[in-house]
PDB file of C-alpha atoms in Angstrom:
ATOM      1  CA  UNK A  14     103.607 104.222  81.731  1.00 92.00           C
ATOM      2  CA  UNK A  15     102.538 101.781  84.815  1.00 95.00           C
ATOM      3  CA  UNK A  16     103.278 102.773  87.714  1.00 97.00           C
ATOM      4  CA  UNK A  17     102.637 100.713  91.284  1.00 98.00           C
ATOM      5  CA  UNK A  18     103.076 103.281  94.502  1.00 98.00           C
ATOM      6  CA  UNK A  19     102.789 101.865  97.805  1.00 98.00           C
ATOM      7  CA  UNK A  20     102.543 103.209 101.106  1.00 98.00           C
ATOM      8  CA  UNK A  21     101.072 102.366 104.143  1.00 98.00           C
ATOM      9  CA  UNK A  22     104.467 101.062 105.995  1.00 97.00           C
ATOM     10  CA  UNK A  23     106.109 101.353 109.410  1.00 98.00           C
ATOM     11  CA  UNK A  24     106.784 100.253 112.621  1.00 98.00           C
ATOM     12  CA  UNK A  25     104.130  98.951 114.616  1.00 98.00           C
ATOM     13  CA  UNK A  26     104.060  96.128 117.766  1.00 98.00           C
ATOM     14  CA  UNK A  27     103.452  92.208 117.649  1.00 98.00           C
ATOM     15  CA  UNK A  28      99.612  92.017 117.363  1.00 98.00           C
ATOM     16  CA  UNK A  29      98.669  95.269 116.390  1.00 98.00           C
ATOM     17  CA  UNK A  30      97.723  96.214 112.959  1.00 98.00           C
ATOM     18  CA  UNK A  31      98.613  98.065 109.274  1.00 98.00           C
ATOM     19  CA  UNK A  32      96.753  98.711 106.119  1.00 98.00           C
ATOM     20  CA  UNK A  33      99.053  99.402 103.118  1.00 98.00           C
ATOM     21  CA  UNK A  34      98.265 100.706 100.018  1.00 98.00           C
ATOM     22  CA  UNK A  35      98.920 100.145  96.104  1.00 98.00           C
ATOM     23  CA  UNK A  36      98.251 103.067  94.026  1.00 98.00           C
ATOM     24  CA  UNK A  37      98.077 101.901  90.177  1.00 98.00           C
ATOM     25  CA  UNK A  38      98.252 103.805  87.073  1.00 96.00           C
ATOM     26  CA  UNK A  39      99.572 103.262  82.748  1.00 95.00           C
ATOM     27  CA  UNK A  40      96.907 100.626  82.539  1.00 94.00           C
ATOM     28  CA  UNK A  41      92.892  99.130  83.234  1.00 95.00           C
ATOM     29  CA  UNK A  42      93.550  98.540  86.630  1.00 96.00           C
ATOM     30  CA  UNK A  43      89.504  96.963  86.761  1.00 95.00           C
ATOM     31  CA  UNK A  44      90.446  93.884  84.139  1.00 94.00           C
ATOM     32  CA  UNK A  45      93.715  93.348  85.952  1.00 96.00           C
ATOM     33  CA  UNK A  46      94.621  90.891  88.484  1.00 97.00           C
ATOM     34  CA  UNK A  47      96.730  92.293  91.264  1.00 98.00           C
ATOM     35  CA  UNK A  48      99.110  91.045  94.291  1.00 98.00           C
ATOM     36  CA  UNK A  49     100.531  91.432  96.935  1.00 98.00           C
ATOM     37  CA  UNK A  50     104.466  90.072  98.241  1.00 98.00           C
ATOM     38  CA  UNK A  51     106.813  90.301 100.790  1.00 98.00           C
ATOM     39  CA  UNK A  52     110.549  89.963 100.734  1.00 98.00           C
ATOM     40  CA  UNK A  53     112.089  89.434 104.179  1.00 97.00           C
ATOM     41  CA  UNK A  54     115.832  89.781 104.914  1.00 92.00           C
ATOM     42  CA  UNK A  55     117.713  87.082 103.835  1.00 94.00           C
ATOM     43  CA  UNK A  56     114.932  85.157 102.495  1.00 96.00           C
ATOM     44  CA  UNK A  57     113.514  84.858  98.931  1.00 97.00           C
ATOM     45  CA  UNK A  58     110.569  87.062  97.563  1.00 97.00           C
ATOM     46  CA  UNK A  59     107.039  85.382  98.809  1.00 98.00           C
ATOM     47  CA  UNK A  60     103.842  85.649  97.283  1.00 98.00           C
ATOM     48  CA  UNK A  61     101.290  87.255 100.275  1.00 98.00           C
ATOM     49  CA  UNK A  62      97.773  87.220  98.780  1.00 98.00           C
ATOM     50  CA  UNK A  63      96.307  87.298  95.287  1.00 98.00           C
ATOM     51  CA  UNK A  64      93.137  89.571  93.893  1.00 98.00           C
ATOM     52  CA  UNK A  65      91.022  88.743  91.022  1.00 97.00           C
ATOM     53  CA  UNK A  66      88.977  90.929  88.441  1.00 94.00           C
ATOM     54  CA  UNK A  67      86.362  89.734  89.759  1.00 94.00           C
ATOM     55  CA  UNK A  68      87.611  89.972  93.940  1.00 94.00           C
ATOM     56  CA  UNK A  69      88.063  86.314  94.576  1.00 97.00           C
ATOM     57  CA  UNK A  70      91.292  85.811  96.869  1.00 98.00           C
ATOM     58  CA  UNK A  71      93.688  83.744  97.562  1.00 98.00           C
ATOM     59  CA  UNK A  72      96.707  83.958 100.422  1.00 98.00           C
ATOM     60  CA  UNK A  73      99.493  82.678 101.507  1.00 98.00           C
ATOM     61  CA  UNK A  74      99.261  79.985 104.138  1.00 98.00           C
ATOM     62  CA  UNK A  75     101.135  82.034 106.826  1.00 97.00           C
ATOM     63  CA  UNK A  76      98.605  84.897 106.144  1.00 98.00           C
ATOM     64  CA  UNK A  77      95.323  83.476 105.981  1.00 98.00           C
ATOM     65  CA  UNK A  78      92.816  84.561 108.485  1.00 98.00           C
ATOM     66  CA  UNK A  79      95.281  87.645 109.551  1.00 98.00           C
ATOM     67  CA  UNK A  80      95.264  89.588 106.488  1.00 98.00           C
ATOM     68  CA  UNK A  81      93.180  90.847 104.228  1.00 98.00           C
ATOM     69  CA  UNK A  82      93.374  91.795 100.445  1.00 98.00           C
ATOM     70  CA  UNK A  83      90.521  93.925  98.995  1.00 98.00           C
ATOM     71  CA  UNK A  84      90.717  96.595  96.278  1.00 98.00           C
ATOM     72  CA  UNK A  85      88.608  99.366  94.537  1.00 97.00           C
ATOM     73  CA  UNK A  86      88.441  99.869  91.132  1.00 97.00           C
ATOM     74  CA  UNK A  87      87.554 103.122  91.251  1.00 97.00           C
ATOM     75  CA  UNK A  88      90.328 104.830  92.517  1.00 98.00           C
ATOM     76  CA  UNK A  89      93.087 102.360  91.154  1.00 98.00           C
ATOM     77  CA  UNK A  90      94.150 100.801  94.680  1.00 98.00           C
ATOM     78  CA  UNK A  91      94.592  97.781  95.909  1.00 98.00           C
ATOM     79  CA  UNK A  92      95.255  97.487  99.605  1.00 98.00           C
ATOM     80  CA  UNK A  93      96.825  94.893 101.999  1.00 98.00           C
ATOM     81  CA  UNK A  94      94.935  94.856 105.850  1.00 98.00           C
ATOM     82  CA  UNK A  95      97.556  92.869 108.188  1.00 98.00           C
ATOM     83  CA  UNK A  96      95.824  92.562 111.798  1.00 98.00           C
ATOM     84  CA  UNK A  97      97.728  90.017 114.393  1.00 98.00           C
ATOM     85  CA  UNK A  98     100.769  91.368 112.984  1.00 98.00           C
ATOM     86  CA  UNK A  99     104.118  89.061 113.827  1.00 98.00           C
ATOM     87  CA  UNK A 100     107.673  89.418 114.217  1.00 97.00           C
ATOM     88  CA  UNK A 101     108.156  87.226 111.051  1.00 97.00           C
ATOM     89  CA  UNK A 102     105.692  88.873 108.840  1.00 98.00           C
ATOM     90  CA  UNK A 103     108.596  92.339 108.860  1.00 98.00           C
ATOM     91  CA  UNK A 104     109.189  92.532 105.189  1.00 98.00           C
ATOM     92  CA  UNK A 105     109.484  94.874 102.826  1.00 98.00           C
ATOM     93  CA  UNK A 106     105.801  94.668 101.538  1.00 98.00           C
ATOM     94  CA  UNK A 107     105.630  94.779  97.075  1.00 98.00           C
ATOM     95  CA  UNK A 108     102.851  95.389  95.154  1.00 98.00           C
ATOM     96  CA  UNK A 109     102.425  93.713  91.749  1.00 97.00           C
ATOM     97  CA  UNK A 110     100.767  93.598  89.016  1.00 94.00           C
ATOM     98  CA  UNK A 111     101.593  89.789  87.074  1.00 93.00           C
ATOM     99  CA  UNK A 112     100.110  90.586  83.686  1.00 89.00           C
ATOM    100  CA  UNK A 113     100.141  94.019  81.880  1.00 86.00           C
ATOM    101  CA  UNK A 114     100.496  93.551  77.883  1.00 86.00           C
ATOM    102  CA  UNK A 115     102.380  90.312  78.810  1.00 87.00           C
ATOM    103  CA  UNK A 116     104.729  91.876  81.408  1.00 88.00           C
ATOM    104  CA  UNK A 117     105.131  91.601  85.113  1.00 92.00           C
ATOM    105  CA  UNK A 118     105.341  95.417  86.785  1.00 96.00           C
ATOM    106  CA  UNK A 119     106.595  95.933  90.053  1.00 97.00           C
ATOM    107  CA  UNK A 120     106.550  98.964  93.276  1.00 97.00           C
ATOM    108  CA  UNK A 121     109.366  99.818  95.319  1.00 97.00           C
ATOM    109  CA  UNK A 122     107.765  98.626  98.110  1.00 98.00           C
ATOM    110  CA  UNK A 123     107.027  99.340 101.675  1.00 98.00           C
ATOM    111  CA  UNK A 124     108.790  98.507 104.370  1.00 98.00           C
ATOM    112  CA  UNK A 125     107.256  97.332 107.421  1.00 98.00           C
ATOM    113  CA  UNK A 126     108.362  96.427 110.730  1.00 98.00           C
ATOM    114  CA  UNK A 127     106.740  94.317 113.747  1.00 98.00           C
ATOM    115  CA  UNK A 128     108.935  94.843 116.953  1.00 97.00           C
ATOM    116  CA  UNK A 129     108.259  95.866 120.496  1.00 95.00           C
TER     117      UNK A 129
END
């Protein structure tokens, strides 16, 4: 069956960094576009960044030029490098995967936390 793992969470201060992971298995990870989203307290799941097949990305406006999404086929991982890290970017982090046999899959996510 799919299955989306991630890890990579924690605590860690304004402006420092994290790199999570999204271990993927149950399907070809390599023809499958993958993502990455955040869900903050009291706020509505957000969509963080975007791989292709192919490795073109795309990312979220509040993101872009922090983080970086990059993945290796490989060994079935997509990962999620936050530098500048912010007080508003503590989420729990989800990996997903939009489009499996016409169904969305989903982790359990990782929870990270950006607080001094």
């Amino acid at each position: 069956q799919v299955q989306l793992v991630e890890s990579g969470g924690g605590l860690v201060q304004p402006g420092g960094s994290l790199r999570l992971f999204c271990a993927a298995s149950g399907f070809t990870f390599s023809s499958s576009v993958m993502q990455w989203f955040r869900q903050a307290p009291g706020k509505e799941r957000e969509l963080v960044a975007v791989i292709g097949r192919f490795g073109g990305t795309t990312y979220a406006d509040s993101v872009k030029g922090r983080f970086t999404i990059s993945r290796d086929n490989a060994k079935n991982t997509v990962y999620l490098q936050m530098n500048s890290l912010k007080a508003e970017d503590t989420a729990v982090y989800y990996c997903n995967a939009p489009s499996i046999r016409g169904m969305a899959y989903w982790g359990k996510g990782t929870l990270v936390t950006v607080s001094s």
